[in-house]
Each structure stands twice: as C-alpha cells, then as structure tokens.
Short mmCIF file of C-alpha atoms in Angstrom, two decimals:
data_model
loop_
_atom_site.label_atom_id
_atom_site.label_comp_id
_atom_site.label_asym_id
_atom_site.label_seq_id
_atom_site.Cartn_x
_atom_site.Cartn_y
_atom_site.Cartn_z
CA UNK A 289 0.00 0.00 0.00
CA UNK A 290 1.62 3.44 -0.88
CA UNK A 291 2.28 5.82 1.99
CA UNK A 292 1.82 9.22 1.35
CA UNK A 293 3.80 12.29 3.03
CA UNK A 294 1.36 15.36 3.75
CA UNK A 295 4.53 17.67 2.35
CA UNK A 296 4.08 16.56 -1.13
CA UNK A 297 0.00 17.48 -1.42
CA UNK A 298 -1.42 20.72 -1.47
CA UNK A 299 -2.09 22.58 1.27
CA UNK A 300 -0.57 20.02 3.23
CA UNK A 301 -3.78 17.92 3.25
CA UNK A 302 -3.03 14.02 3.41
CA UNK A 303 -4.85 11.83 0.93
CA UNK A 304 -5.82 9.16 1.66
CA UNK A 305 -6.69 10.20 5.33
CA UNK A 306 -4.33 9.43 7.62
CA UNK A 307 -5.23 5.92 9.14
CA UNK A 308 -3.53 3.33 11.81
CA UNK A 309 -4.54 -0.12 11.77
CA UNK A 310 -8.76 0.42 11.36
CA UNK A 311 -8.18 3.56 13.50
CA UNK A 312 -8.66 7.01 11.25
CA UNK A 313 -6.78 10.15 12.43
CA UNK A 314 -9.41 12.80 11.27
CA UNK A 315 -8.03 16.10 10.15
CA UNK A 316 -10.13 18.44 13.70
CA UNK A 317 -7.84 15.63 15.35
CA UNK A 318 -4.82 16.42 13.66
CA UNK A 319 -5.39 20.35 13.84
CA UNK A 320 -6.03 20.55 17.42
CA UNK A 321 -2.79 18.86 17.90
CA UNK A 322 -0.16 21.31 15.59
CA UNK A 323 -0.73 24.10 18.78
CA UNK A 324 2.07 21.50 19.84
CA UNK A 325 4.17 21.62 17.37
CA UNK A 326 5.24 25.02 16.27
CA UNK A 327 6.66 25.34 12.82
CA UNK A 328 8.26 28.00 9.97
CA UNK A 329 5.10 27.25 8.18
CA UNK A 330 1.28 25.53 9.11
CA UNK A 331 1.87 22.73 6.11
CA UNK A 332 5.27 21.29 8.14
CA UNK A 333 2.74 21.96 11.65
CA UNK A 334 0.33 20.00 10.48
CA UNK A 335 3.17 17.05 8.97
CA UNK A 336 4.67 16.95 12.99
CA UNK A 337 1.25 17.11 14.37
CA UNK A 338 -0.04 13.95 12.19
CA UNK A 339 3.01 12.29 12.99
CA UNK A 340 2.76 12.47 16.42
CA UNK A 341 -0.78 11.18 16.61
CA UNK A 342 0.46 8.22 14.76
CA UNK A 343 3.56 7.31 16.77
CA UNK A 344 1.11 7.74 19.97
CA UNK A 345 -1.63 6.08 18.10
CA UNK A 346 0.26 3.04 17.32
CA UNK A 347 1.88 2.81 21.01
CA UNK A 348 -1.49 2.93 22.37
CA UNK A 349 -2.62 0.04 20.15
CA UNK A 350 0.65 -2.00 20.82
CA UNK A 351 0.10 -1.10 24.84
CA UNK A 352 -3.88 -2.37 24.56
CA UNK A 353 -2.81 -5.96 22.46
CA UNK A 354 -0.77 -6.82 25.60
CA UNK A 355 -3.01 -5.59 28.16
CA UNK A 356 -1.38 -2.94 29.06
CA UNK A 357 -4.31 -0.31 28.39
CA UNK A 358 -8.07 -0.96 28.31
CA UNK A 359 -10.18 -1.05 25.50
CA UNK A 360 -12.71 1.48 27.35
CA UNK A 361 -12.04 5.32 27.60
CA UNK A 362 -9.38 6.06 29.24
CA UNK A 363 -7.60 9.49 30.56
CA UNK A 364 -4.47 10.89 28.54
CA UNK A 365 -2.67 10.30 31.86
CA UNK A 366 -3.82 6.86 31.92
CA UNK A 367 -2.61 6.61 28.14
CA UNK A 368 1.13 8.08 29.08
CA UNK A 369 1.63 5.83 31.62
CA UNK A 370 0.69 2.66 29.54
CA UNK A 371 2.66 3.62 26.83
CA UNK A 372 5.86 4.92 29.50
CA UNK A 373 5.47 0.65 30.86
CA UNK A 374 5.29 -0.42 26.97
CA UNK A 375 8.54 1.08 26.04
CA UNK A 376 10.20 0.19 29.48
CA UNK A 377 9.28 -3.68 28.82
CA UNK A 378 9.91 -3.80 25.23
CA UNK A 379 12.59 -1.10 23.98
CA UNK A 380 16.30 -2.22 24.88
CA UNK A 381 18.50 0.35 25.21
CA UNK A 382 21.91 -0.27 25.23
CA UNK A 383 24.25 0.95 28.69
CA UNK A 384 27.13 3.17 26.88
CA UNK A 385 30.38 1.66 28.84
CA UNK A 386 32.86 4.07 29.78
CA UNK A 387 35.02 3.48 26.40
CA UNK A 388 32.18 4.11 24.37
CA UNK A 389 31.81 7.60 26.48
CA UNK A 390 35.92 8.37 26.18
CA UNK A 391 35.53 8.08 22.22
CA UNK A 392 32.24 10.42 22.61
CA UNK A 393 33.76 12.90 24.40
CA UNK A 394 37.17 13.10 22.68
CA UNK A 395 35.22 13.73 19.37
CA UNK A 396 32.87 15.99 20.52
CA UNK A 397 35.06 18.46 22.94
CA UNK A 398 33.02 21.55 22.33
CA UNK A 399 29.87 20.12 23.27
CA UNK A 400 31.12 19.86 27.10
CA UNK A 401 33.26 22.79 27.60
CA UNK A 402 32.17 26.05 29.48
CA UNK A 403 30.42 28.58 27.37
CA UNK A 404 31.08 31.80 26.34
CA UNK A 405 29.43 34.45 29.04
CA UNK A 406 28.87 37.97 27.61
CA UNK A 407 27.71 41.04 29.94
CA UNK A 408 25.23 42.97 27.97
CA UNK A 409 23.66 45.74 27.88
CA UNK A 410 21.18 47.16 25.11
CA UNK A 411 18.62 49.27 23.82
CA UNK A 412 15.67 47.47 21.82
CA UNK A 413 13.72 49.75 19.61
CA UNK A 414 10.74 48.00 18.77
CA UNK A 415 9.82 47.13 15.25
CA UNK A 416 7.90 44.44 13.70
CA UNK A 417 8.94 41.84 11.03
CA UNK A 418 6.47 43.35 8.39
CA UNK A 419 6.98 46.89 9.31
CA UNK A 420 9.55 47.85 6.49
CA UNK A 421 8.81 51.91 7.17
CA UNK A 422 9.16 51.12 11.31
CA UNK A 423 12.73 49.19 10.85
CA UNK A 424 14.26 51.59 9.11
CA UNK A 425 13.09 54.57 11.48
CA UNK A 426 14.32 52.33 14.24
CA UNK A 427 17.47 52.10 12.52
CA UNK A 428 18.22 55.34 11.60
CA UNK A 429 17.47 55.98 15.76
CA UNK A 430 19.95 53.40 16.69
CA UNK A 431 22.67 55.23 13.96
CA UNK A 432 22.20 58.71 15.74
CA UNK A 433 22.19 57.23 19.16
CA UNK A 434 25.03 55.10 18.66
CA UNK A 435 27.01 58.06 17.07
CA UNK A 436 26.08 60.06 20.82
CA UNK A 437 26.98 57.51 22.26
CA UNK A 438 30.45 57.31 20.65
CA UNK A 439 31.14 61.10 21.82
CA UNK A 440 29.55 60.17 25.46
CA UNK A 441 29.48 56.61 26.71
CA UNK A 442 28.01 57.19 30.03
CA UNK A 443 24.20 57.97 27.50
CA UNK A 444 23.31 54.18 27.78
CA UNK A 445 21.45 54.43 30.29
CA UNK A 446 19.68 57.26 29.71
CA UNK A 447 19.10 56.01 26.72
CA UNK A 448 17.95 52.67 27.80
CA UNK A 449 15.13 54.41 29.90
CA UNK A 450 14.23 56.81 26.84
CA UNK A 451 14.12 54.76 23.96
CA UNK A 452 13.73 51.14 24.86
CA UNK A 453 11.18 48.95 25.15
CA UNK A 454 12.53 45.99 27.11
CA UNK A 455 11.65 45.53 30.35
CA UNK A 456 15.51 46.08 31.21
CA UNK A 457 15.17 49.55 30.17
CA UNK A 458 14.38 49.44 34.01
CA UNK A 459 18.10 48.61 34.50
CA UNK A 460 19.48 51.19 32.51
CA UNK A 461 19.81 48.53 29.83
CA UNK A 462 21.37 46.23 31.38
CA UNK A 463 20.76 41.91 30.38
CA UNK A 464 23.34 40.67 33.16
CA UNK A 465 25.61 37.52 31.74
CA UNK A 466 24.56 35.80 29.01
CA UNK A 467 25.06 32.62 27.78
CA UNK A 468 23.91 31.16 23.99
CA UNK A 469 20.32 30.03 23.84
CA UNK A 470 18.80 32.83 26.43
CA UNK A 471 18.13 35.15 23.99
CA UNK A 472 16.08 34.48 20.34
CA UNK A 473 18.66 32.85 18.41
CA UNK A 474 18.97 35.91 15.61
CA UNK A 475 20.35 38.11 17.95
CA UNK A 476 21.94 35.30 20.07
CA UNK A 477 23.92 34.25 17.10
CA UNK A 478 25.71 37.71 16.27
CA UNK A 479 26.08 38.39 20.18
CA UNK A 480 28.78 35.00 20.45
CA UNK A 481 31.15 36.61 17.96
CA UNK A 482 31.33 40.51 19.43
CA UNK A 483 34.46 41.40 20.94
CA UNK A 484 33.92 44.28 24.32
CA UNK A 485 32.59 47.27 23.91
CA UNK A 486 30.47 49.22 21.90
CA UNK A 487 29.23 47.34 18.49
CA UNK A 488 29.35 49.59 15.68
CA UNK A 489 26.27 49.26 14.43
CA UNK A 490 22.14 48.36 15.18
CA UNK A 491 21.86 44.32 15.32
CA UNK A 492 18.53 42.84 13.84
CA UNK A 493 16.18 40.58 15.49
CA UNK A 494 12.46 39.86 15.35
CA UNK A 495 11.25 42.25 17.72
CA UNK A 496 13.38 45.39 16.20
CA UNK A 497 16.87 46.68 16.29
CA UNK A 498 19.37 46.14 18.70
CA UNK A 499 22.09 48.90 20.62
CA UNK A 500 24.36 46.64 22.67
CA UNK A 501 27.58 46.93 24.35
CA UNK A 502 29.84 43.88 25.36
CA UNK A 503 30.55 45.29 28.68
CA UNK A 504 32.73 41.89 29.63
CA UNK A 505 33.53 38.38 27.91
CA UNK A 506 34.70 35.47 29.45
CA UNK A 507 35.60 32.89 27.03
CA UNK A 508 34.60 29.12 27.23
CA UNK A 509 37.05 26.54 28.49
CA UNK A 510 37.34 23.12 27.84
CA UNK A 511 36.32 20.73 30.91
CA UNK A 512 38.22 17.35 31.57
CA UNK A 513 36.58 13.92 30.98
CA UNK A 514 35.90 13.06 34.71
CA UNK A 515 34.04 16.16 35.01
CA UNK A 516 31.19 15.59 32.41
CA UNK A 517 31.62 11.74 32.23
CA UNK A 518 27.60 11.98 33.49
CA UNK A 519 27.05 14.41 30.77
CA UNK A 520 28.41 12.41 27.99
CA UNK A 521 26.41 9.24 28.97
CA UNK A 522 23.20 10.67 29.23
CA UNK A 523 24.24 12.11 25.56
CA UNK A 524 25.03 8.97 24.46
CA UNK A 525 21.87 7.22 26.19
CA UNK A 526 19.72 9.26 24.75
CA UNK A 527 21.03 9.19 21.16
CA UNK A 528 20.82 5.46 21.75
CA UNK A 529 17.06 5.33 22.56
CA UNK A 530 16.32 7.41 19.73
CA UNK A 531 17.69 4.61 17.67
CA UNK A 532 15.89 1.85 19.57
CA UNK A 533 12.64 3.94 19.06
CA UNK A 534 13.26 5.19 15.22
CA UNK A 535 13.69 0.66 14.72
CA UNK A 536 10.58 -0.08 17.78
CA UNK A 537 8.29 1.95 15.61
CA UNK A 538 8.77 1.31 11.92
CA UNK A 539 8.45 -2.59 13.17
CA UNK A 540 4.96 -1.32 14.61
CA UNK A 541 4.03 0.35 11.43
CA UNK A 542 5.10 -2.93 9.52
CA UNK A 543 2.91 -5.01 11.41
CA UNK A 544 -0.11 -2.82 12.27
CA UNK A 545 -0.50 -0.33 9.35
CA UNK A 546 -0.44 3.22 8.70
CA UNK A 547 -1.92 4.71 5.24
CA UNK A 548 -1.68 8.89 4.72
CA UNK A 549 1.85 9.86 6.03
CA UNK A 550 4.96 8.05 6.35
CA UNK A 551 7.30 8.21 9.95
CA UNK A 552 10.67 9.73 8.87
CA UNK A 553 13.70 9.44 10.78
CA UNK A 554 13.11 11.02 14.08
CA UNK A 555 10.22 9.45 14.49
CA UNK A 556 8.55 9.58 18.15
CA UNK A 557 11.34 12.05 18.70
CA UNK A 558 8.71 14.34 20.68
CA UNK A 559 8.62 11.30 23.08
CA UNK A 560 11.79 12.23 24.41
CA UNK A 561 11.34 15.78 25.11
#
C-alpha cells in the first residue's frame, strides 16, 4: 500500500486520510494537535502534528494488544503511563560503557566545555517583522544614538530608559551575563562573535533593532573527561534510545498499518522531550 507524506500534497492535506490499523486520524484531530508543534510554516505543523498522533496512536494500540491499556475510555494520563510501561518492557537500550563515552567525548570536545558568558547591555527599539517603514526609522534611531553615544558613553542608560522597550530599560539597559540560547537565536547568534565594547552598528532581530555593548567576555574553556563523564552518557543514552525507538516503531508500522503519512527518521522524537 503506498504511503503518502502530507509535504508533497497541497495545502498540506493528506490523501488518503491518515489511518492506523482500522483507527482514522481525522483532520479536527490532527489540527487541534499542531498548537504542539510550532513550525516555519502551518503545512510542516500540520506534517509533525499527524506524525505524532500516529507514533502515539500506534503505542497505544501496541500497549492495549498486551493488556497494558483498556479497550474502554481512558484518561491521557492513563494513556502516558501505559505507553511509559510499553517502552520500558519492550525497547532495549543499550548501557554506553565508559570506552564508548571516552571516544564520545574526545570527538565531541566543544559540546562539554564552558560557554562563552557575555555582559550585555542594550537598547531594543521595537519594530515588527512586516513593518519595512518602522525598521528603518528604528534604525536610523539606533545610527544617531550610537554616534552620541560614541562622543559620550556614560548615555546608555539614559538612553535605555528613553528609547527602549525591554523591560531592562528598568536597569538602565542592562541583560546581566549571558550565555547562547537565552536570547532568540537571531540576535543570540551575532552576540557570540562581538568582541567588548560598543558594536558599531544596530543588530537585527524579530522584535526590532538592537544597541548593545559587550561590557565583559569570558571565554569558554574546555572541561576534563571526569568532570562531564555523566554528561556524555546521558548524551550517548539518549542518542541510543532514539535509535531503539526510530527501529521499535517502523516494526509497529510494519505489522499494524499506517496509510496517509509516512514516519521519517526522528520518528517519536517528541517522546523524548
């Protein structure tokens, strides 16, 4: 029977409906769920959201064929914890042994050091995405501030309190330390590379344009094996059961069915978040 991915129809819309064994996943079903599953566009929403209900759908009809789940109505709660017993008594997950953790860490260094902490301060002048006319007047403000503040330093934070519209206006400006993934990742990803001081120009990011000065940076350093030993397991444990699952539920499609949409490779990867 073919399987059809929902990315290669229009609109996103699976055809035929997407079914699991004799049970159908209507589309209400499958657009109540994409709230969960937040995407760069509703067509690749609605693909996680329908393969979600699947992977769930076919755990909950593994879980009821061995008794672990009822055949009446049952709670979602009820559901999760049938399904967390089904994986615990069928999935085997490999232990990584210490070697396997040594060759882990030795090729993946960077992934266990330190990172790099940045105090920041800024100024956020608010513009939206879609307002072309509002980011440029935001950044033609940031240019003339930015050139004051070139000739007088000690303007941030009267600045901050003027112009911006972050709440840490209320701090003259000021973010505290900073490490990468606490701010959105545009701005986050041009922040890691700034040396100290003041950058030289407004820096984009969803909400508007960005003033910021590196006030202090204190570079990552590498940490020794012994010291993320726990780190690099769980790594390896997890990447391991993502395996185990990716093979546990392409057997289950195999034996029970699914017509509409086919699992790729991360599938019942939201399982593990």
């Amino acid at each position: 029977m073919q399987m059809i991915d929902i990315e290669q129809l229009p609109g996103g819309v699976a055809a035929p409906p997407v079914r699991v064994g004799d049970t159908p996943i209507d589309e209400a079903t499958i657009a109540l769920e994409m709230q969960y599953h937040p995407a760069e566009t509703a067509g690749e929403a609605q693909l996680q959201a329908a393969r979600a209900l699947v992977v769930r759908e076919l755990l909950r009809q593994r879980a009821s064929v061995l008794g672990l789940l009822s055949t009446q109505d049952v709670s979602e709660a009820q559901e999760d914890a049938a399904i967390a017993a089904l994986l615990e008594q069928e999935l085997e997950v490999p232990e990584p042994g210490e070697a396997d953790c040594q060759r882990f860490f030795d090729t993946h260094r960077e992934r266990f050091s330190e990172p790099v902490q940045l105090r920041v301060r800024h100024i956020l002048l608010a513009a939206a995405p879609d307002d072309s006319q509002g980011r440029d007047d935001a950044y033609q403000l940031g240019e003339k501030l930015l050139e004051q503040l070139n000739e007088i330093p000690e303007r941030f934070a009267e600045f901050a309190q003027h112009h911006s519209v972050c709440p840490s206006k209320e701090l003259d400006g000021d973010l505290g330390w900073l490490v990468s993934g606490q701010t959105v990742p545009e701005l986050d990803r041009a922040l890691q590379h700034l040396p100290e001081g003041l950058h030289e120009r407004p820096l984009a990011s969803r909400y508007g344009w960005h003033v910021v000065s590196i006030d202090e940076r204190r570079e990552g350093r590498a940490l020794p094996f012994d010291q993320v030993i726990d780190r690099v397991r769980h790594s390896l444990r997890e990447q391991a059961t993502r395996r185990a699952l990716r093979h546990y539920l392409l057997m289950l499609e195999s034996e029970i069915g699914v017509e509409g949409i086919v699992l790729d490779d991360d599938a019942g990867g939201s399982l593990l978040q």
